[in-house]
Amino acid sequence: MQRRHFLALASASAFVSGFPQAVQASAAPQDVVQTWYRLVLELVRHTATYSPPVAARAFGYLGVAGYEAVASGLGAASLAGQVNGLTAVPAREAAVYDENLVLHGVMCEAVFTFFGNTGPTGQRAMAAMKAKLGAKLAAGVAEDVVARSLAYGASVAKHIEEWSQSDGGAVIDNMGFPREWVLTAGPEHWLPTSKIVQQQAPLLPNWGKNRPFAMRPDAVCGLAEPVAYSEDPASEFYKQAMEVYDTSKSLTDEQKTIAKFWSDDPMLSPTPPGHWVSITLEILQAQGADLAHSVDALARIGMAVADGFIACWQAKFEYDRIRPVSYIKRVIDPKWEPMLITPPFPEYPSGHATQSGAAAEVLTAVFGDNFAFDDATHVDDNIPARHFASFKAAAEEAAASRLYGGIHFRAANENGLKQGACVGANVNLLKTLG
Amino acid sequence: MNRLSVVLALMPSVALAEAPAPQVPIFAEETATAGVTQTYGGEWEYMAGGGAATLDCNADAKPDLILAGGSNPAKLFVNQSPQGGALRFAETASGLEETAVLGVYAIDIDSDGISDVVLLRQGENEVMRGLGDCKFSRANEDWGFDGGDAWSTAFSATWENGQSWPTLAVGNYIDRKQDMFPWGSCTDNWLHRPAGHKFAAPLALKPSFCALSMLFTDWNRSGTPSLRVSNDREYYKGGQEQLWHIDPDQPPALYTEAEGWKRLRIWGMGIASYDLNFDGYPEYFLTSMADSKLQTLAELPAAGGPKPTFADVAFAKHAIAQRPYVGTDLNPSTGWHAQFEDVNNDGYADLFIAKGNVDAMPDFALHDPNNLLLQRSDGTFEEAGDRAGVAATGLSRGAALADFNADGLMDLVVVNRHEPAQIWRNTSPAAGHWISLSLHQDGTNRDAIGAWIEVQMGDHVQRREITLGGGQGGGILGPRNFGLGDKTEVGVRVIWPGGNAGAWETLTADAAYQLRPAAPASKISP
């Protein structure tokens, strides 16, 4: 069944009316945010650049841009001086602004910058959104207000773009794969697991050196050392490998569903960070959240997943650990294959676990503890929605999914969640709406 | 940190030195003089397509050429090349000069011995009846063909058992009216089955996942071809590659995981097939972006038919075209048309891949050379596009390898987006012996689509299935060439559609023959 949420309606009606229906109905600024974010989730899915770490970074900057533009109108606290390296965004004139158009101005600039490394279809979609939504939002608004609002939004976005250029992640070459790579010697270390030539080198080996948003660069959240490598059947490492192997041989239907639900493969889904952005959007929409709380939540979730990947990647390339499929084929069963496609980078910790732990920590702070919700991120792919009693429960399931899928050992999942909680706690320290 | 001293060159570690290096063919570009002038034009709606089709439209035993034009009219070029000489074509008014054509495939639909043509279009597809002497006229109404209104991007045809009229499969792409949210808008593919000597109303092949290539192929040698569909993951949601049961008098049904089908999700753009390992079953090459697949059956049971479980051996066989091998633009590649032919006549099918950026996709190479992967005797491949002279870097889409000047060497034409098509003559001085075989049946299915040709090579048998479809927007109708290496005569037989195996017949190399059921081969002189 196709999801008939806000944007699905917008999509279905776009051909008839030329404009998203929900925007027509209310034209509330938060709907402008939702509309653009739904496009962004598609751009992430359909653009090769946006591997999970890169997508997370873009979500972080887009969120900050949206928040800063709105906060400047509300007199709310700026993130300037709180997040690393951000200076004050341009101030507003003492004049009338239209918040719809301010946000549209932000998104037109920031989406094209942070998600614009896309092909002709994505370019066409962004251009159509800019033109059609812009025309709709400008209808009935004084020309000077339109111009001022769009220009202000664009100026904030450009300020954020300038800031982003120095974080270490602005340029992505060869989809993030080094053109040459030297494997680390030793049986415990990562080996290529893919038959795709490009993936004989690991994804984004320097990503952990990027400037984070809320973590102090000199105090990136760490985690416990991985289990000591061993091929001794009595060792903890072997036991954790056998757990992956045995689990794969006895997967329940529910475990298969969970593995598939959180698989979040690049180019086939909005990726793990996009999954949490999707969750956030759905909750904001269901709650009828106002503009301020919408952009605040999206800024926080964006920064959380972005910092989550930085912390995770720093550890991944510090430890450079072997994937289950490599170990199990070598030591236990040469013919074994995991349920999920093993991602092309080191194993410890789990990226999904770390960023899910961060996301859960932040969303719990935003929406409350034991906040139950339905996650319909993948209904368009014929994967039914799942219900969760809390964000923490969802994050724990996301982490466990990597064990069911055969791509991580238990320690990477459990310790990744803890690392993510640390990341999220840093974001939670930021002062925004007061 | 302790590091291995060897830098990964990011290439598979195959036994490169074990098999003798194949003879590198030589191609001379004759675009400027051959008379083939066509540009595949148009914007977003024409990012796929650009097909090339070969046929003999004037019964002179030389392959003529039709090239799609996108926003430009399609064109037919009559082959006037002298045997063994320079390539020469004459653009000829044919009735095919339609705009909005993405794909062209020749097929004798009404079995009158004159090739007809299917035009895949933005909008209504058309079947064009061959009138002879390279003239065509629309036959949608006469043949009950509902051309629909879609973005058609893939085609294949077969004659189902017992039918005197073909079954056509048409693959369709996204809903072109969706500008802000086109993703997930894949429109239905169609199966045009016969209703007597007309087409029945098209049957929607649900689910459809934005097909860019389709091929009827008897993958399990059951005698009943299935429909292989390669889909573009850029646009589908919940999709994957597909294999359909197309059983006579039965509704189409997808092969399932329970039957052994394994989910594969790629930017599927082109299908080529050939029995590369001489086991009697075809391998399939699937073009994609930053990757490509060479699939072989994972297991051949001692008894009974194989399951549709395929292993990807592209990496192991070095059948890879993942990024440019010449120039300074080393971003990942975008592969489109693929075709297996033996370009050096050494007895091992080689692989040509047309490549080119979709249209300024920033993650992918903008100067993406076409590939010519030569197969070694051990089944591995090595790149020779640059050495052979065909490493052009236009925005290539469709292509066709055919022996245009009847010298036994496979020539090449490539259709480019926004740029003129290019054509090369194979001038290799040291190629092996060859044989060219055309199949002909009386009655229906005159070109014996679905037959298998077998060529006895001593310790193994070359086999190739006569298919119609696949590739990117175009395909071959006409003779099939086999390289014979140093053999000057070979045993040849045909397993005709329906399963009747002809008798083995010894034929002399370096000649073209027509093969008919229950009749001796006859030489063809162009």
XYZ file of C-alpha atoms in Angstrom, chain A residues 47-205:
159
model
C 22.010 10.502 -5.610
C 25.142 8.408 -5.366
C 27.006 11.058 -3.375
C 24.804 10.580 -0.366
C 26.223 7.650 1.454
C 25.024 7.687 5.069
C 27.804 9.888 6.503
C 27.505 12.408 3.679
C 23.734 12.485 3.911
C 23.950 12.980 7.664
C 26.261 15.956 7.234
C 23.864 17.531 4.740
C 20.932 16.993 7.096
C 22.919 18.710 9.806
C 23.605 21.837 7.816
C 20.141 22.030 6.316
C 18.667 21.777 9.790
C 20.858 24.518 11.181
C 20.045 26.779 8.229
C 16.327 26.350 8.728
C 16.563 26.884 12.448
C 18.719 29.989 12.235
C 16.418 31.634 9.701
C 13.395 31.060 11.912
C 15.155 31.864 15.166
C 16.199 35.236 13.825
C 12.554 36.146 13.413
C 11.504 34.820 16.796
C 14.350 36.235 18.785
C 15.235 32.713 19.846
C 18.749 31.680 20.749
C 21.121 31.281 17.854
C 23.360 28.259 17.514
C 26.186 30.638 16.686
C 28.778 30.312 19.407
C 27.307 27.001 20.496
C 28.108 24.728 17.596
C 31.656 24.518 16.390
C 32.745 27.386 14.189
C 29.382 28.978 13.478
C 29.293 32.743 13.606
C 26.174 34.880 13.793
C 23.942 34.717 10.758
C 22.873 37.969 9.047
C 20.361 40.017 11.028
C 16.928 40.887 9.697
C 16.005 44.393 8.712
C 13.326 46.201 10.649
C 10.767 45.343 8.018
C 8.012 42.891 7.198
C 8.948 39.309 6.285
C 6.835 36.443 5.138
C 7.977 33.332 7.003
C 6.849 31.009 4.221
C 9.085 32.811 1.809
C 11.965 33.124 4.244
C 11.958 29.373 4.586
C 11.510 28.903 0.875
C 14.510 31.147 0.367
C 16.535 29.086 2.802
C 15.558 25.827 1.182
C 16.062 27.006 -2.388
C 19.614 27.902 -1.533
C 20.522 25.215 0.995
C 18.910 22.233 -0.715
C 20.605 23.102 -3.975
C 23.915 23.350 -2.134
C 23.785 20.455 0.287
C 21.714 18.012 -1.759
C 22.332 19.353 -5.243
C 25.041 16.969 -6.370
C 22.339 15.067 -8.155
C 21.456 14.117 -11.697
C 19.077 15.617 -14.233
C 15.953 14.271 -12.582
C 16.907 15.669 -9.210
C 17.846 18.999 -10.760
C 14.528 19.067 -12.549
C 12.664 18.267 -9.356
C 14.440 20.970 -7.371
C 13.796 23.520 -10.080
C 10.129 22.569 -10.247
C 9.807 22.807 -6.478
C 11.527 26.186 -6.412
C 9.371 27.629 -9.164
C 5.996 26.155 -8.396
C 6.098 26.341 -4.642
C 7.654 29.805 -4.806
C 4.914 31.084 -7.075
C 2.253 29.681 -4.807
C 3.783 31.130 -1.679
C 4.251 34.544 -3.266
C 0.661 34.847 -4.395
C -0.955 37.771 -2.619
C 2.226 38.875 -0.899
C 3.617 42.333 -1.593
C 6.490 42.238 -4.038
C 8.932 43.929 -1.693
C 8.095 41.448 1.045
C 8.579 38.547 -1.354
C 11.937 39.824 -2.458
C 13.100 40.684 1.057
C 12.013 37.357 2.503
C 13.568 35.222 -0.193
C 16.759 37.236 -0.065
C 16.997 36.922 3.684
C 16.453 33.193 3.610
C 19.097 32.854 0.941
C 21.546 34.993 2.927
C 21.198 32.758 5.969
C 21.671 29.665 3.858
C 24.754 31.140 2.214
C 26.204 31.919 5.621
C 25.717 28.299 6.616
C 27.204 27.119 3.349
C 30.306 29.208 3.913
C 30.675 27.778 7.377
C 30.295 24.246 6.072
C 33.157 24.515 3.632
C 35.795 24.170 6.341
C 34.536 21.066 8.115
C 36.455 18.519 6.049
C 33.440 16.917 4.399
C 32.524 19.388 1.691
C 34.135 17.590 -1.232
C 33.210 14.013 -2.027
C 35.269 12.287 -4.683
C 34.491 8.943 -6.310
C 31.393 8.577 -4.122
C 33.689 8.646 -1.085
C 35.874 5.688 -2.036
C 39.649 6.239 -2.181
C 41.121 5.430 -5.534
C 43.943 3.552 -3.849
C 44.024 1.899 -0.485
C 46.452 0.004 1.679
C 44.967 -2.774 3.756
C 46.045 -3.036 7.357
C 48.022 -6.180 8.046
C 46.621 -8.681 10.504
C 43.717 -11.121 10.579
C 41.573 -8.843 12.739
C 41.497 -6.076 10.162
C 39.001 -5.141 7.484
C 38.979 -6.837 4.155
C 36.883 -5.887 1.139
C 33.603 -7.786 1.142
C 32.135 -6.621 -2.153
C 32.634 -7.741 -5.725
C 32.260 -4.165 -6.904
C 35.643 -2.778 -7.913
C 35.068 0.633 -6.387
C 34.374 -0.955 -3.008
C 37.732 -2.658 -2.693
C 38.657 0.446 -0.697
C 36.604 1.489 2.343
C 34.147 4.355 2.289
C 35.321 7.747 3.571
C 38.319 6.723 5.680
